[in-house]
Amino acid sequence: MAKIRGAVVVDVEACKGCSVCVVACPSQVLDLAKEVNGKGYNYSYMKNPEACIGCENCAIVCPDGVITVYKVKVA
Amino acid sequence: MEKELRLMKGNEAVAEAAIRSGADAYFGYPITPQSEVLEHLMLEKPHERTGMVVLQAESEVSAINMVYGAAGCGRMVMTSSSSPGISLKQEGISYIAGAELPCLILNVVRGGPGLGTIQPAQSDYFQSTKGGGHGDYRLIVLAPASVQEMYDFVELGFNLAFKYRNPVMIQSDGIIGQMMEKLEIGPQKQRRSAEEIAKQCPWATVGKPENRERNIITSLDLVSARQEQHNHKLQAKYKEIQEKEVRYELINCDDAEYIIVSYGSSARLSMKAMDILRAKGVKVGILRLITLFPYPTKIIQELTPKVKGFLAVEMSCGQMVEDLRLAVEFKKPVEHFGRVGGMVPSPEEIVEALEQKIIGG
Amino acid sequence: MAEITLKDIIKEENLVYKRSKIMTNKTLSYCPGCGHGTAHQIIAHTIQDMGIQEQTIGVSPVGCSVLMYDFLDLDIQQAAHGRAPAVATAIKRLMPDKFVFTYQGDGDLAAIGTAETIHACNRGENITIVFINNGIYGMTGGQMAPTTLAGMPTSTSPYGRDTSMMGNPLKITELLAMLPGTYYVTRQAVHTPRAVRQTKKAIRKAFENQKLNRGVSFVEIVSNCNSGWKLPPVKANEWMVENMFPFYPLGDMKVDGELVNK
Ligand SMILES: Cc1ncc(C[n+]2csc(CCOP(=O)(O)OP(=O)(O)O)c2C)c(N)n1
Ligand code: SF4
Ligand code: SF4
Ligand code: SF4
Ligand SMILES: [Mg+2]
């Protein structure tokens, strides 16, 4: 059966750490990092990358538009 | 070319001039004594004649912001009102000045303060020439004294507005707006095409093509150093206007011992007073202001050593006279005469004022 | 199949979503999690999808979104507080073939600009109005707005909005739907992926409608103001669902010129 795998890239320096993406993810992929970016925000990152299905939910709710989403079908 | 003569009210002349000069839009709100501008425009169907947009707004506030929107698109746009309405427009005028947009505003002045009267006055001089709204800015202010000038100053006003990217005001009054005179009207000019506008106004918001930076119309800059720079740029522009755009008329000033400084309908009444005084052997001349800003300071400074005194005649409690005093620098007597509240001075009163305040004084 | 690595997935050909190219590179001035940003992204994507960058002129308000012209790569005019509908009226009347939209907060649109809003809608100007209702004056530091809920504390109603003294929250969108000049009136939100997808459809429709020349298309977005509400972003969204949505229910009010009966 074809399986979907996704991945996101967060523009770490542009992330404001609002965590709206974290709660929007249906697969609990994202979390805020313990570390902060140059502006002092705990940025969003894929804590659980294997679970990502590339649904774009996180990206479309991100107010700052800093998430890019990729998706592949794997056999 | 054949001259076309018409008999028209001053306000109607403005409307006709707007259509014939190829204006793109007019936005206004009724108020006495200038409602004929919008009425005449609606009657003339400019949307059919030239494609000009004419719209009655819900308020003067809205009308002036429509002017902002149209001017931001590089369009030739005007509005008109009378004193209380012009007060409402001040917010928009300040934004237009700050954003450096060209537009034309007609004020057919009536007596104030407040709702005042619907009768003619010239008591908005401070408001027109000193800024009017908030912030450091100036309008170019033209003062017509005839129906012909009401007509002519529309195109002149638009030309100055675009030359300096600055709002221009025609400050008229209820007499000039309402009176009928014969005037010569010009041919119908073509409105500029969208391409011509984009070329003439590369700053205009007409939609951002791939190959240029986006255009932004704004008066905001939160960076103080840049806002200061912007202010300095505006001031440099006003200085250039003061150097290049002063307009006035000297009448019988060559041998004059006394000079009446006046504008608009007051200047016309002063002409009659001058005739009476000249008949009595008093050498009186008139300096008629055509631009209220820029003020003709230089010519006043040239006249000052040659004369015995100045009388400012204006339908206010003494506004323009302040600029006259600044120009004369206390070197000669300067007095003021005016009637207010919609009262119009008679030539005899002006004669008496000059005799008592200057000659006898 | 063998293990697939992130490297295999993160490739240009697998790209499914990225920030719209109608957004500039400037960092948005909005607070973390603010719905203004999400609304901007939606507008940018819509204009990109429709391919109308060159035909679009925006009007920004006075409010937190005053600097919209820094963030959207479009020709934009910044209007005085509340006057955006008048400014947009003129732009559209002079260039009827262009897409013209205003973007306004609740103080801008429903308090100081009430007259401009109602009359632009009543004249049926062929424009799109995007209305961000966060129930507060965000920019000036959280004062009471016309839309502030009854009992809701703000800096100028510190003990909560007392409606007997301060008036009732204004449902201006319901009011506008009653006017014959509005063609499409809807209330949306941007706090969840589902809401964002709905709003994107609404914004698209609101822009597409301009081709029909039938009047105003009005999209209210009930949004958060984390700073004004003094809540962290996710909590603010929860508060919004619990408190704002019951009073400002989401959904279409008028579609294709017809009131939606509910
Ligand atoms: C004439 C005028 N009055 C008041 C202000 C101050 N002011 C700036 S923004 C604002 C309120 C904005 O609130 P809203 O429209 O709800 O936008 P938000 O910031 O919440 O998005 C006020 C009162 C102003 N700039 N101009
Ligand atoms: S929604 Fe955007 S800004 Fe907020 S934490 Fe996620 S990536 Fe960062
Ligand atoms: S694309 Fe979907 S699954 Fe992947 S992180 Fe974003 S929300 Fe989660
Ligand atoms: S103050 Fe409120 S509306 Fe303004 S950016 Fe911050 S959260 Fe958004
Ligand atoms: Mg608000």
XYZ file of C-alpha atoms in Angstrom, chain B residues 307-311 328 330-335 357-358 361:
15
model
C 5.075 104.449 0.295
C 3.630 106.037 3.413
C 1.591 103.082 4.556
C -0.380 99.922 3.820
C -3.976 98.963 4.450
C 6.829 95.384 6.116
C 7.373 97.752 11.097
C 9.116 100.111 8.688
C 5.832 101.728 7.674
C 2.355 101.801 9.208
C 0.232 98.753 8.465
C -3.445 98.725 9.316
C -6.202 104.740 9.927
C -3.349 105.515 7.544
C -2.998 108.302 11.596
